[in-house]
Coordinates of C-alpha atoms and ligand atoms in Angstrom, one line a residue:
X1 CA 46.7 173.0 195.4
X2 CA 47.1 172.1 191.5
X3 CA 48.7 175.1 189.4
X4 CA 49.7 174.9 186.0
X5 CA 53.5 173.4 186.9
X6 CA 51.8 171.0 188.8
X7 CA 49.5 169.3 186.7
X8 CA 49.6 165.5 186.6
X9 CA 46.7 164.4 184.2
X10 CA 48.0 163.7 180.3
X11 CA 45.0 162.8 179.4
X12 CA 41.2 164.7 179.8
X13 CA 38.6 161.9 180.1
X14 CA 35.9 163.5 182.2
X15 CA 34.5 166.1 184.3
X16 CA 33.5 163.6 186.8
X17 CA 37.5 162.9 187.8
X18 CA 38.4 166.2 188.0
X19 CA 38.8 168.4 191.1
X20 CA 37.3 172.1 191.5
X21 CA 41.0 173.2 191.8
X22 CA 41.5 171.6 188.4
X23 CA 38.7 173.2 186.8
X24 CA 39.8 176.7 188.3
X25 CA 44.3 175.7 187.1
X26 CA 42.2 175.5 183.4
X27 CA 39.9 178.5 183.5
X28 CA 43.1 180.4 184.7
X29 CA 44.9 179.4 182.1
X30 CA 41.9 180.1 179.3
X31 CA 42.1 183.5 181.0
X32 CA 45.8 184.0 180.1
X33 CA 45.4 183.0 176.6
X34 CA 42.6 185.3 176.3
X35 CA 44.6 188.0 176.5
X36 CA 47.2 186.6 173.8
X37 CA 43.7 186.7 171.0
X38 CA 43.3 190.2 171.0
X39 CA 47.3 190.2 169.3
X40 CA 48.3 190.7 166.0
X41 CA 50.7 188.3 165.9
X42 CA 48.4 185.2 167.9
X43 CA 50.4 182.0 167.8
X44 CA 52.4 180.9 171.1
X45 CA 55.6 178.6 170.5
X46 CA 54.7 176.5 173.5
X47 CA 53.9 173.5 171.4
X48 CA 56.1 174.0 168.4
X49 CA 57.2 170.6 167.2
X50 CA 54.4 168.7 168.7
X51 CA 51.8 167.1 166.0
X52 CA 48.3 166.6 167.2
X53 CA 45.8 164.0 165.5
X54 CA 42.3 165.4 165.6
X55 CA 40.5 161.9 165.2
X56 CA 36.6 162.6 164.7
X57 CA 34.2 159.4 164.1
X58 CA 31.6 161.6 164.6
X59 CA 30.5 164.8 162.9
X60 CA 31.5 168.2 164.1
X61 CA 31.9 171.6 163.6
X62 CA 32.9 173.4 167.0
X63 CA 34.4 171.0 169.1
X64 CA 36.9 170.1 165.8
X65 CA 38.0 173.6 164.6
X66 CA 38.3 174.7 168.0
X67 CA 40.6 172.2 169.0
X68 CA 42.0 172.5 165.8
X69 CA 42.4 176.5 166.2
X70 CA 43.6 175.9 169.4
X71 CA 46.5 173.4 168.5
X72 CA 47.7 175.4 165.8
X73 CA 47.5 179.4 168.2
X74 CA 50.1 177.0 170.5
X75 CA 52.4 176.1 168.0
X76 CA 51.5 172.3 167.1
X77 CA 50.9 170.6 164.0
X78 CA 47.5 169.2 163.3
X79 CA 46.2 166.3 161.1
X80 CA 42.3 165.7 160.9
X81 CA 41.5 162.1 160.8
X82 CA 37.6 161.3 160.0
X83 CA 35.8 157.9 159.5
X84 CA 34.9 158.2 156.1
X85 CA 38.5 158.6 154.8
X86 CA 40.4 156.3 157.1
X87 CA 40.6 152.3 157.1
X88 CA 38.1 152.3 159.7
X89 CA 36.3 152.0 156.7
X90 CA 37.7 149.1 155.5
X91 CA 37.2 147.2 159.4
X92 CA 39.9 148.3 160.9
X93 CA 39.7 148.6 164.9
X94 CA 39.7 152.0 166.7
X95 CA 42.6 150.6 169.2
X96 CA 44.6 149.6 165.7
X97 CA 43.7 152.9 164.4
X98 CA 45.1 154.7 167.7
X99 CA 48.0 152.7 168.1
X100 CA 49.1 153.2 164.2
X101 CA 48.5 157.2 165.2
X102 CA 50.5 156.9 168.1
X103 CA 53.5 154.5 165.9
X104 CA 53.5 157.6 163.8
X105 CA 54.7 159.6 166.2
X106 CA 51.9 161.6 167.0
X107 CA 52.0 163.6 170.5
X108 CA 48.3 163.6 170.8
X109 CA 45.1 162.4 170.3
X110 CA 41.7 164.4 170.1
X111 CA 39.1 161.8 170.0
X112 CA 35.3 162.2 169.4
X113 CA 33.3 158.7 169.3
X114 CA 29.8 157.8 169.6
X115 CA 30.7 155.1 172.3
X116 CA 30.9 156.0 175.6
X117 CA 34.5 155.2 177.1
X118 CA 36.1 154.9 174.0
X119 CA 38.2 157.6 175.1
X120 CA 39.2 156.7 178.8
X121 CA 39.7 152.8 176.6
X122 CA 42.4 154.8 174.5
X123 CA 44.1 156.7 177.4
X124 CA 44.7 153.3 179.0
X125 CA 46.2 151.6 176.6
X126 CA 48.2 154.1 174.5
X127 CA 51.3 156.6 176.1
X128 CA 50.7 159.8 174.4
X129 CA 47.9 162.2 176.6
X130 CA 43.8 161.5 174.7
X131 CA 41.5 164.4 175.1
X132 CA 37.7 163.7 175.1
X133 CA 36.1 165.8 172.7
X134 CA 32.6 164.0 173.5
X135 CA 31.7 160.7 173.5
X136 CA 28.6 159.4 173.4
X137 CA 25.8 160.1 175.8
X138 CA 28.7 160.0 178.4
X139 CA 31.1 163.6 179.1
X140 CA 32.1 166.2 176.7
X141 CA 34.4 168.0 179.4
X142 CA 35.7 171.0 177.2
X143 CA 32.4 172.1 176.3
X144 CA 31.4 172.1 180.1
X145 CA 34.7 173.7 180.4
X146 CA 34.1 176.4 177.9
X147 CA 30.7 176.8 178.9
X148 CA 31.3 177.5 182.9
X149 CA 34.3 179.7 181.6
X150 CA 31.3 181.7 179.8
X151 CA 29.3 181.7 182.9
X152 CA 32.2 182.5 185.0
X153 CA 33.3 185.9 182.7
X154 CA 29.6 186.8 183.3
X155 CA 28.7 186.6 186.3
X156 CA 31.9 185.6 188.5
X157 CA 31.3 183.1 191.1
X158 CA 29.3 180.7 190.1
X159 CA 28.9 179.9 194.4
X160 CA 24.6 179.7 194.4
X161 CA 24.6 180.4 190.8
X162 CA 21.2 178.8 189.3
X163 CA 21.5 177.5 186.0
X164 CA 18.5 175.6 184.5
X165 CA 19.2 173.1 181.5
X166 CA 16.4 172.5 179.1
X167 CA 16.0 169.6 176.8
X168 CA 17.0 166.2 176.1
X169 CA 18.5 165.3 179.1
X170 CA 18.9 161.6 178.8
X171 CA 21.0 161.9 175.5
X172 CA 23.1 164.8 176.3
X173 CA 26.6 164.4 177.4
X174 CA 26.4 168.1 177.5
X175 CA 24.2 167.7 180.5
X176 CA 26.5 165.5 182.0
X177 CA 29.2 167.0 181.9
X178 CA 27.9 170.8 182.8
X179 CA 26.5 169.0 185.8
X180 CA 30.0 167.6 187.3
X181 CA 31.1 171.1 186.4
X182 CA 28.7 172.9 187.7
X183 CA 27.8 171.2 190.9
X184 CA 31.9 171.8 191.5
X185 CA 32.0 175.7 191.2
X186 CA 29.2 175.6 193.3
X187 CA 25.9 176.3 191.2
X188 CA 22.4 174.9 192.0
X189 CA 21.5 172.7 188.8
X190 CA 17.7 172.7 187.9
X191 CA 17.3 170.3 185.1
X192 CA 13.8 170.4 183.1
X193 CA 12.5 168.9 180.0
X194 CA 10.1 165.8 178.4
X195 CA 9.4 163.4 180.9
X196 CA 10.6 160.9 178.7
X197 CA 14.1 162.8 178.4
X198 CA 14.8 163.6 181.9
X199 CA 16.0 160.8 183.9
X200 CA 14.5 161.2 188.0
X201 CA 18.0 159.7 188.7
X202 CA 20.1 162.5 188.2
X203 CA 18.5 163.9 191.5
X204 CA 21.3 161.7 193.0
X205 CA 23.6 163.8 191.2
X206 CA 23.2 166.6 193.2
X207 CA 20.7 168.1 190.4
X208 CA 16.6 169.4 190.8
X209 CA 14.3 167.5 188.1
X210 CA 11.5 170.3 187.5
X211 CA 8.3 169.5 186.7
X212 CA 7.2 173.2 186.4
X213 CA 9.1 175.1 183.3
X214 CA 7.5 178.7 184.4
X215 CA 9.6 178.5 188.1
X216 CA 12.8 176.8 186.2
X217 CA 13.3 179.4 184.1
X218 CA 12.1 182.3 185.8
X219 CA 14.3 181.8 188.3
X220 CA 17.8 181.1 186.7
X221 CA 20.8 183.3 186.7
X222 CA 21.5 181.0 183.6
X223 CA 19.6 179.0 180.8
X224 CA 20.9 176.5 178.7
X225 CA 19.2 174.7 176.3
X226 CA 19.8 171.5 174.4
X227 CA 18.9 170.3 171.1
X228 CA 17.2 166.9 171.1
X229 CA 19.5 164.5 170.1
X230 CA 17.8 162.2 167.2
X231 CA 21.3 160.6 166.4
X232 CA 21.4 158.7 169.9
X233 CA 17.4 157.8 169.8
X234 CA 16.3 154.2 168.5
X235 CA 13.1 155.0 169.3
X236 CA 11.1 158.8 169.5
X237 CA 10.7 159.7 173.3
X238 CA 8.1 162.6 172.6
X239 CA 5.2 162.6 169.5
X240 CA 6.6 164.8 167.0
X241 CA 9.1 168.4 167.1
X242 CA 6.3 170.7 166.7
X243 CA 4.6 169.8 170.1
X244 CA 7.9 169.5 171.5
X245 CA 8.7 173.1 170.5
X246 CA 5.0 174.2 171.5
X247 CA 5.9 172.7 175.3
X248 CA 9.7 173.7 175.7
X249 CA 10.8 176.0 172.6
X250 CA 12.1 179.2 174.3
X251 CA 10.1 181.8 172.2
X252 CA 9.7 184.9 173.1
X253 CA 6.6 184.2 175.4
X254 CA 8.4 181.7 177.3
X255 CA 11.9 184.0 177.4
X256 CA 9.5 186.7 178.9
X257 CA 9.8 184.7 181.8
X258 CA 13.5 185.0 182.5
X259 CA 15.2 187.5 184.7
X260 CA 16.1 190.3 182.5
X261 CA 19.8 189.4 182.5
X262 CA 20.1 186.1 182.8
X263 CA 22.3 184.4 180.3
X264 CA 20.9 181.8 177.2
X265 CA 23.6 179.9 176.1
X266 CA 23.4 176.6 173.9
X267 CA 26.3 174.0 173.1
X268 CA 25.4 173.9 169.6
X269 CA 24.5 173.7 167.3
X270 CA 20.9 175.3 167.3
X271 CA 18.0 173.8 165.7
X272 CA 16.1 177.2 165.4
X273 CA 12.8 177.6 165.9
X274 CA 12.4 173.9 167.9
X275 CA 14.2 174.5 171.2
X276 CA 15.1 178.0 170.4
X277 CA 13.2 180.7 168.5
X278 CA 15.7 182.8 166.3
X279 CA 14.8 185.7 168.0
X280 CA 16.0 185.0 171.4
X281 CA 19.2 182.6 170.0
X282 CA 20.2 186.1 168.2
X283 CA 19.1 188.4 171.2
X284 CA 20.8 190.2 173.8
X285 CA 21.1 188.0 176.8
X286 CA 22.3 185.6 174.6
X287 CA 26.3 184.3 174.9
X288 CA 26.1 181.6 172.1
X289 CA 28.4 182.7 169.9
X290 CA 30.8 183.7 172.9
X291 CA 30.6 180.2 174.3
X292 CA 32.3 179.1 170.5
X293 CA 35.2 182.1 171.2
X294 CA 35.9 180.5 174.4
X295 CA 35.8 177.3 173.0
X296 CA 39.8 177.8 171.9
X297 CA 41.0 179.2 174.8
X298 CA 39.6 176.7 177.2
X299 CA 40.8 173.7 174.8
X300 CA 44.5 176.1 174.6
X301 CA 44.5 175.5 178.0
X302 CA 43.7 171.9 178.3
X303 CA 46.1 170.9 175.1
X304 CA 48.9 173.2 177.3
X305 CA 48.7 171.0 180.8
X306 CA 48.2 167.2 178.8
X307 CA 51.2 168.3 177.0
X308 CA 52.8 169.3 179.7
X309 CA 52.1 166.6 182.0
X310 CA 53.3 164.0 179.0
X311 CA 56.6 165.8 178.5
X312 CA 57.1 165.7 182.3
X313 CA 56.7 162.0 182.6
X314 CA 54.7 161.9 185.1
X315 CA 51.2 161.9 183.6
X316 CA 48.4 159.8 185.8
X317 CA 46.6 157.9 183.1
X318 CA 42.9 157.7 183.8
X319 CA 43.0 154.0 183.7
Ligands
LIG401 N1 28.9 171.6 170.9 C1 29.4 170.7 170.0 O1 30.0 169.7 170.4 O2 29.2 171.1 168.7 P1 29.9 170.3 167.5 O3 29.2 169.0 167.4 O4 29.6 171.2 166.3 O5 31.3 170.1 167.7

């Protein structure tokens, strides 16, 4: 059994390495620091003195002020680094521009990169923990952490759980990620879409590929849709976003098929009225704006057991 004293990973790289008991030491843990938001006076001194390097080379809004939030509610310093402002500009490397962080002392680095690995490259070659806050096409493991945390305060165990994912598929590290996460706590994954987006191979991943939307989603505890992801598309995979919203927007037609509780979520951020019509993104059985809330108490939690795995001296690099 992994508890909180026992943690051995400084760094977060993936989903896909970590155990169910992992998942559930984190999700405890998110559930602790829940209870500390609701105070007046919110910030922890568990990471006083530490200084964490948010180091974003690709945009954000979320993911970055969460962990940013989050850091700062546990006591830790936080400097943003983005592409446009550093020498990363001016050619330098992304292992130079780590190792200079790390040289200045930094504790931690919070890395978001549009190549997949870049993180697990960092954690192997630098001492302080790296957290993975999405890179790629590959994992974005807090969000899947945040988002089965979501699921989890709904609905409690996730054991036979159905949750149908909706979208671009073969660009999302969303998907990914939820997957690993989901196929651990114990939830049947139904995952539906544009042929051209949804890869046949991720049946191997435990997942269903549906070729009928009306039984996908009428049969889900849980629906999450994706945005289609233009930055990581050379070429378009479907003929334009109007027909792509005409075959797989949830409007309120389409929504009329869900069960009358079951959850709509979304990683964000939205593109209204193509995968999702405004009416159901801003409607009752939708947690989207909940996911974001949980968003700093799962990434609290993650920030608490890298650190704490670092300071013990014992952390297992994912290398
Ligand atoms: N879900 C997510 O990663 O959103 P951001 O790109 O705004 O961080």
């Amino acid at each position: 059994m992994t508890d909180a004293d026992t943690w051995t990973r400084k760094d977060l790289i993936s989903i896909e390495e970590l155990s169910r008991d992992e998942i559930d030491v984190i999700h405890s843990l998110a559930t602790q620091f829940k209870q500390t938001l609701g105070r007046s006076q919110k910030k922890l001194p568990t990471l006083r003195g530490k200084t964490i390097i948010n180091l974003f080379i690709e945009p954000s809004t979320r993911t970055r002020i969460a962990f940013e939030i989050a850091a700062k509610r546990l006591g830790a310093d936080v400097t943003l680094v983005e592409q446009k402002a550093s020498s990363l500009v001016k050619g330098e490397s992304l292992r130079d521009t780590a190792q200079v962080i790390q040289a200045l002392n930094a504790d931690m680095i919070i890395l978001r990169h549009a190549a997949a690995g870049s993180p697990h490259y960092l954690a192997r070659i630098l001492d302080i923990p790296v957290v993975n806050a999405g890179d790629g096409a590959h994992e974005h493991p807090t969000q899947a952490l945040l988002d089965t945390f979501t699921m989890r305060e709904k609905l409690g165990s996730l054991e036979g759980r159905k949750v149908t994912i909706l979208g671009d598929i073969l660009f999302s590290r969303v998907a990914r990620s939820n997957l690993w996460a989901l196929k651990k706590l114990g939830a049947e994954v139904t995952l539906a879409g544009p042929a051209t987006l949804l890869p046949e191979e991720f049946a191997s991943f435990g997942a269903t590929v549906a070729h009928d939307l009306k039984s996908a989603l009428s049969d889900a505890d849980v629906v999450m849709l994706l945005r289609i992801q233009h930055e990581r598309q050379s070429s378009s995979h479907f003929p334009s976003l109007s027909e792509y919203k005409a075959l797989f927007g949830l409007d309120a037609e389409r929504a009329a098929w869900l069960k009358p509780d079951a959850l709509i979520m979304h990683p964000g951020p939205i593109n209204r009225g193509v995968e999702i019509d405004s009416s159901i993104a801003d409607g009752p059985q939708s947690v989207i704006l909940e996911q974001v809330t949980n968003g700093i108490v799962t990434r609290m939690a993650v920030l608490y057991l890298c650190m704490s795995a670092a300071a013990r001296g014992k952390g297992l690099s994912n290398g």
